[in-house]
C-alpha positions as MATLAB code, in Angstrom:
seq = 'MIDIRQLRYFVAVAEEEHVGRAAERLHISQSPLSRQIAQLEERLGLTLFERSQQRIRLTRDGQTFLAETRALLTHANRLESLGKRLGRGEEGGLCIGYIENAMHAGVLPNALRVLRVDRPNVHVALYNLSSAEQLEGLRQRSLDIALVSEPPTTDDPDLLGFQVLDDPMLLALPEHHPLATQASLTPDHLADQEWIGVQPRQGADDEFVSACIRAGFTPDVRMQATEPFTALGLVASGLGIAMIQKGLSHNAPPGVVLREVPWLAFTTPLWAAWHRVNLRPLVETFRKVLTGSDISGA';
ca = [
     -28.637    2.553   32.967;
     -31.749    3.391   32.007;
     -33.332    0.740   29.849;
     -33.608    1.896   26.319;
     -36.631   -0.237   26.321;
     -38.446    2.260   28.905;
     -37.403    5.055   26.936;
     -39.267    4.266   24.049;
     -42.196    3.689   26.307;
     -42.199    7.081   27.495;
     -42.076    8.732   24.036;
     -44.731    6.496   23.404;
     -46.819    7.829   26.208;
     -45.548   11.285   25.803;
     -46.909   11.455   22.237;
     -50.372   10.321   22.766;
     -50.960   11.836   26.130;
     -53.182    8.223   26.937;
     -51.647    5.362   28.303;
     -53.918    3.347   26.846;
     -53.606    4.101   22.920;
     -49.597    4.247   23.725;
     -50.238    0.509   25.057;
     -52.342   -0.372   21.658;
     -49.633    1.478   19.325;
     -46.887   -0.359   21.525;
     -48.716   -3.898   20.857;
     -48.136   -4.575   25.176;
     -51.208   -4.442   27.715;
     -51.476   -1.345   29.667;
     -50.736   -2.374   33.212;
     -47.522   -3.421   32.319;
     -46.936   -0.207   30.303;
     -47.862    2.165   33.356;
     -45.428    0.132   35.400;
     -42.262    1.028   33.469;
     -43.067    4.532   33.350;
     -43.952    4.473   37.035;
     -40.524    2.580   37.335;
     -38.888    4.789   35.000;
     -40.300    7.967   37.041;
     -38.548    6.155   40.272;
     -35.408    5.755   39.135;
     -34.693    9.026   37.809;
     -36.380   10.450   41.231;
     -38.875   12.830   38.709;
     -42.025   13.136   37.799;
     -42.414   13.245   34.284;
     -46.033   13.367   33.741;
     -49.101   15.081   35.175;
     -51.758   12.554   35.599;
     -55.935   12.763   35.695;
     -58.472   10.266   34.655;
     -58.879   11.777   31.140;
     -55.082   12.271   30.020;
     -51.792   12.343   31.364;
     -49.457   14.908   30.392;
     -45.574   16.086   30.572;
     -44.371   18.077   33.204;
     -42.099   20.674   32.552;
     -38.987   18.256   33.257;
     -40.816   15.750   31.506;
     -40.700   17.728   28.448;
     -37.031   18.474   28.845;
     -36.409   14.848   29.311;
     -38.437   14.110   25.965;
     -36.228   16.112   23.670;
     -33.189   14.360   25.197;
     -34.594   11.486   24.917;
     -35.663   11.674   21.252;
     -31.894   12.706   20.712;
     -30.789    9.704   22.482;
     -33.047    7.021   20.556;
     -32.016    8.700   16.888;
     -28.564    7.968   17.922;
     -29.479    4.476   19.050;
     -30.846    3.971   16.062;
     -27.873    5.079   13.875;
     -25.772    2.997   16.037;
     -27.640   -0.532   15.482;
     -27.414    0.256   11.788;
     -23.968    1.169   12.030;
     -23.442   -2.110   13.619;
     -25.508   -3.887   11.388;
     -23.656   -2.493    8.055;
     -20.426   -3.450   10.083;
     -21.770   -6.639   10.470;
     -22.040   -7.408    6.718;
     -18.840   -5.691    5.707;
     -20.671   -2.220    4.361;
     -18.591    0.216    6.526;
     -15.575   -0.259    8.512;
     -11.730   -0.066    8.046;
      -8.766   -2.259    6.448;
      -5.383   -2.240    7.525;
      -3.545   -3.624    4.605;
       0.663   -4.256    4.311;
       1.941   -4.207    0.942;
       5.189   -4.658   -0.804;
       6.303   -2.124   -3.688;
       5.377   -5.047   -6.383;
       2.008   -5.130   -5.177;
       1.312   -1.359   -5.887;
       3.257   -1.202   -9.158;
       1.713   -4.150  -11.000;
      -1.173   -2.742  -10.268;
      -2.741   -5.730   -7.769;
      -3.615   -3.426   -5.062;
      -4.863   -0.417   -6.707;
      -6.787   -2.503   -8.620;
      -8.739   -4.353   -5.839;
      -9.048   -1.421   -4.160;
     -10.942   -0.056   -7.062;
     -13.187   -2.917   -7.191;
     -13.793   -2.764   -3.328;
     -14.802    1.124   -3.389;
     -17.450    0.149   -5.879;
     -19.111   -2.233   -3.665;
     -18.467   -0.836   -0.507;
     -17.724    3.027   -1.000;
     -17.832    3.925    2.896;
     -14.532    1.621    3.679;
     -11.890    3.442    4.949;
      -8.107    1.999    4.461;
      -4.892    2.432    5.632;
      -1.735    1.145    3.523;
       1.263    0.201    4.926;
       4.253   -0.402    3.091;
       6.387   -2.946    4.928;
       8.705   -6.050    4.499;
       6.967   -9.003    3.788;
       8.310  -10.651    7.240;
       7.244   -7.325    9.146;
       3.590   -7.997    7.758;
       3.238  -11.354    8.222;
       4.320  -10.485   11.874;
       1.323   -7.703   11.772;
      -0.585  -10.327   10.554;
       0.030  -12.454   13.522;
      -0.346   -9.302   16.238;
      -3.630   -8.515   14.292;
      -2.272   -4.817   13.690;
      -3.130   -6.002    9.875;
      -5.988   -7.467    8.148;
      -4.742   -8.413    4.690;
      -0.910   -8.931    3.638;
       0.762   -8.548    0.234;
       3.836  -10.525    0.353;
       6.960  -11.936   -1.609;
       7.114  -15.095    0.346;
       3.873  -16.789    1.297;
       3.712  -17.967    5.203;
       4.542  -21.790    5.477;
       2.095  -24.395    4.563;
       2.032  -25.517    8.335;
       1.734  -22.394    9.504;
      -0.797  -22.303   12.224;
      -2.066  -18.640   11.962;
      -1.801  -17.852    8.745;
      -2.783  -18.557    5.126;
      -1.869  -17.460    1.397;
      -2.744  -17.298   -1.667;
      -0.717  -16.711   -4.960;
      -2.181  -13.393   -6.531;
       0.630  -12.925   -9.227;
       3.328  -14.373  -10.679;
       4.665  -11.772  -12.949;
       6.709  -12.543  -16.088;
      10.355  -10.418  -16.229;
      11.258   -8.196  -19.337;
      14.398   -7.345  -20.096;
      15.814   -3.804  -19.667;
      18.530   -2.441  -21.982;
      19.554    1.751  -22.474;
      17.673    2.592  -25.732;
      21.013    2.951  -27.722;
      22.571   -0.563  -26.543;
      23.451   -2.732  -29.732;
      20.962   -5.415  -28.347;
      17.625   -3.200  -28.257;
      17.210   -3.500  -31.565;
      18.492   -7.242  -32.168;
      16.103   -9.247  -34.014;
      16.017  -12.305  -31.669;
      18.084  -12.522  -27.961;
      19.883  -15.347  -27.100;
      21.952  -16.496  -24.025;
      25.035  -15.896  -25.659;
      23.903  -12.573  -26.319;
      23.612  -11.446  -22.494;
      26.934  -13.447  -21.275;
      28.980  -11.043  -21.847;
      26.908   -7.935  -20.518;
      27.309   -5.652  -17.350;
      24.054   -6.644  -15.077;
      22.133   -4.478  -12.493;
      20.959   -6.558  -10.224;
      17.404   -5.986   -8.339;
      17.145   -7.635   -5.139;
      14.044   -6.403   -3.616;
      13.759   -9.627   -1.425;
      15.719  -11.842    0.523;
      16.951  -14.965   -2.102;
      16.027  -12.822   -5.226;
      19.134  -12.293   -6.436;
      20.366  -16.004   -5.988;
      16.852  -16.963   -7.988;
      17.762  -14.847  -10.441;
      21.513  -16.096  -11.101;
      20.200  -19.715  -10.955;
      17.654  -18.765  -13.468;
      20.669  -17.346  -15.513;
      22.529  -20.496  -15.181;
      19.905  -22.952  -16.338;
      19.295  -20.641  -19.442;
      23.186  -21.353  -20.745;
      25.059  -18.092  -19.072;
      26.250  -16.549  -15.627;
      25.318  -12.946  -15.444;
      28.068  -10.595  -14.821;
      26.236   -8.406  -12.001;
      28.241   -5.319  -11.569;
      25.835   -3.235   -9.359;
      23.021   -4.368   -7.069;
      19.775   -1.672   -6.439;
      17.347   -2.982   -3.941;
      14.235   -2.037   -6.044;
      13.307   -1.938   -9.372;
      13.013    1.893  -10.294;
      16.696    2.547   -9.183;
      17.908   -0.223  -11.696;
      15.735    1.487  -14.282;
      17.453    4.393  -13.926;
      20.612    3.199  -14.016;
      19.747    1.184  -16.969;
      18.643    4.518  -18.302;
      22.104    6.138  -17.822;
      23.764    3.431  -20.004;
      25.357    1.718  -16.524;
      24.141   -1.486  -17.393;
      21.074   -4.166  -18.302;
      18.589   -5.583  -15.637;
      15.530   -7.851  -15.398;
      12.595   -5.925  -14.809;
       8.743   -7.301  -14.008;
       6.296   -7.070  -16.762;
       3.980   -5.231  -14.847;
       6.508   -2.312  -14.425;
       6.840   -1.890  -17.908;
       4.636    1.526  -18.306;
       6.324    3.064  -15.679;
       9.981    2.574  -17.757;
      11.829    5.907  -17.644;
      12.699    7.167  -21.341;
      15.800    5.767  -22.294;
      14.995    1.929  -21.462;
      13.791   -0.295  -24.208;
      12.007   -3.661  -22.681;
      12.739   -7.009  -24.350;
      10.881  -10.508  -23.941;
      13.196  -12.858  -23.318;
      10.897  -16.122  -22.596;
      13.820  -18.852  -22.123;
      14.698  -17.155  -19.168;
      12.410  -18.855  -16.741;
      12.295  -16.484  -13.745;
       9.624  -14.503  -12.297;
       8.312  -12.280   -9.757;
       5.638  -13.976   -7.115;
       3.355  -11.516   -5.291;
       1.218  -13.434   -2.465;
      -1.821  -12.056   -0.407;
      -1.338  -13.372    3.367;
      -4.440  -12.799    6.169;
      -4.975  -14.543    9.533;
      -6.933  -18.475    9.465;
      -8.841  -17.085   12.538;
     -12.236  -14.526   12.657;
     -12.200  -12.790    9.504;
     -14.358  -10.051    9.957;
     -16.751   -9.531    7.041;
     -15.134   -6.759    5.357;
     -11.738   -8.402    5.790;
     -13.307  -11.576    4.015;
     -14.821   -9.641    1.332;
     -11.193   -7.747    0.303;
      -9.788  -11.357    0.383;
     -12.291  -12.477   -2.455;
     -11.741   -9.767   -4.095;
      -7.537  -10.222   -4.289;
      -8.125  -13.886   -4.760;
     -10.287  -13.532   -7.440;
     -13.360  -15.273   -5.603;
     -17.189  -14.235   -6.153;
     -18.112  -11.401   -3.833;
     -21.693  -11.050   -4.606;
     -23.417  -11.485   -1.183;
     -20.418  -11.195    0.724;
];
C-alpha cells in the first residue's frame, strides 16, 4: 500500500518543481526527500518526473497521478477530521431503547433536544422494546442506552443504572363521575369503584393493589390494560377509573378528569441503563444528559 507521507512529498515536489524548495517547505533534508520520491516511482513502476539540473517537471502520467493524489489526500484529511470529531463525541450514532413512559413523560424527547443543541450532527435510532429486551440489547452491544422500568441489579457484572424519573400518579375519572367534582377524596371514596388496571410491566399490578391496601381499601379491578392510553380511553368511555402517571396528564383525552391523591403512595419509576465498559464519548455525553450531569467539555 502506498505511504500517505510519500504522497504528500510527491505533491510538494510537483507544486514547487524543485526538490530543494519542496524540502524546505516540508522541513526535511533534500536527500531523504529525493529518496522517498524515487521509492514511490519504484513502487508504482512509473516515472512521475522529468528531471534536469535546473528543475523537475511532471510527466504526463505524473500530471494524471497528481490529480488523483490530491483527491485522495483531501479525503484522507476529511477522514482524519471525522475520526477526531467521533473521538470527541461530536458526530456518530446512538442506538437508544425505551419504554413508552420515557416518551410520554418527556424524558427521552427532552434529552434528545438537549443533545441536538450540543451535538447537531448525531444520528439517533430509537427502539421501543420491553425492559428485558433492552437490558439484553445492552449486553449484546446492540443498544448504547436503555430507558427501562426496572434497573439492572446492583451486582450486575455488565450494566449500571440511574433513576431518572419517579412519576407520581393521578386518579383518572370520567368527567361526569360523581367524584370528579368532589372537594377532597378519601380512601373510602375509592373503595367501591370499578377500576381499570394498567400493567405496563411485570409486577406493576401487584404494586398498585398493595399501595391501595396500604391506603386503606382494596380496588375492584374489572378491566386490565397493558398501556396507559388504552386505560384513559376506557375511562373517557365511562367504564371505570384508573391511576395514570402525571407525565401523561397533558395527553388525557376529552372526557377525562385528573385528580391528585397524595395519600396513595404509588409511583411509576424510569431508569437509564448502560454498559459498564468502554463507553464511547457520544454515549457518555448522552448518559450525562439523561442523568442530569454537567456535559460541558464532554
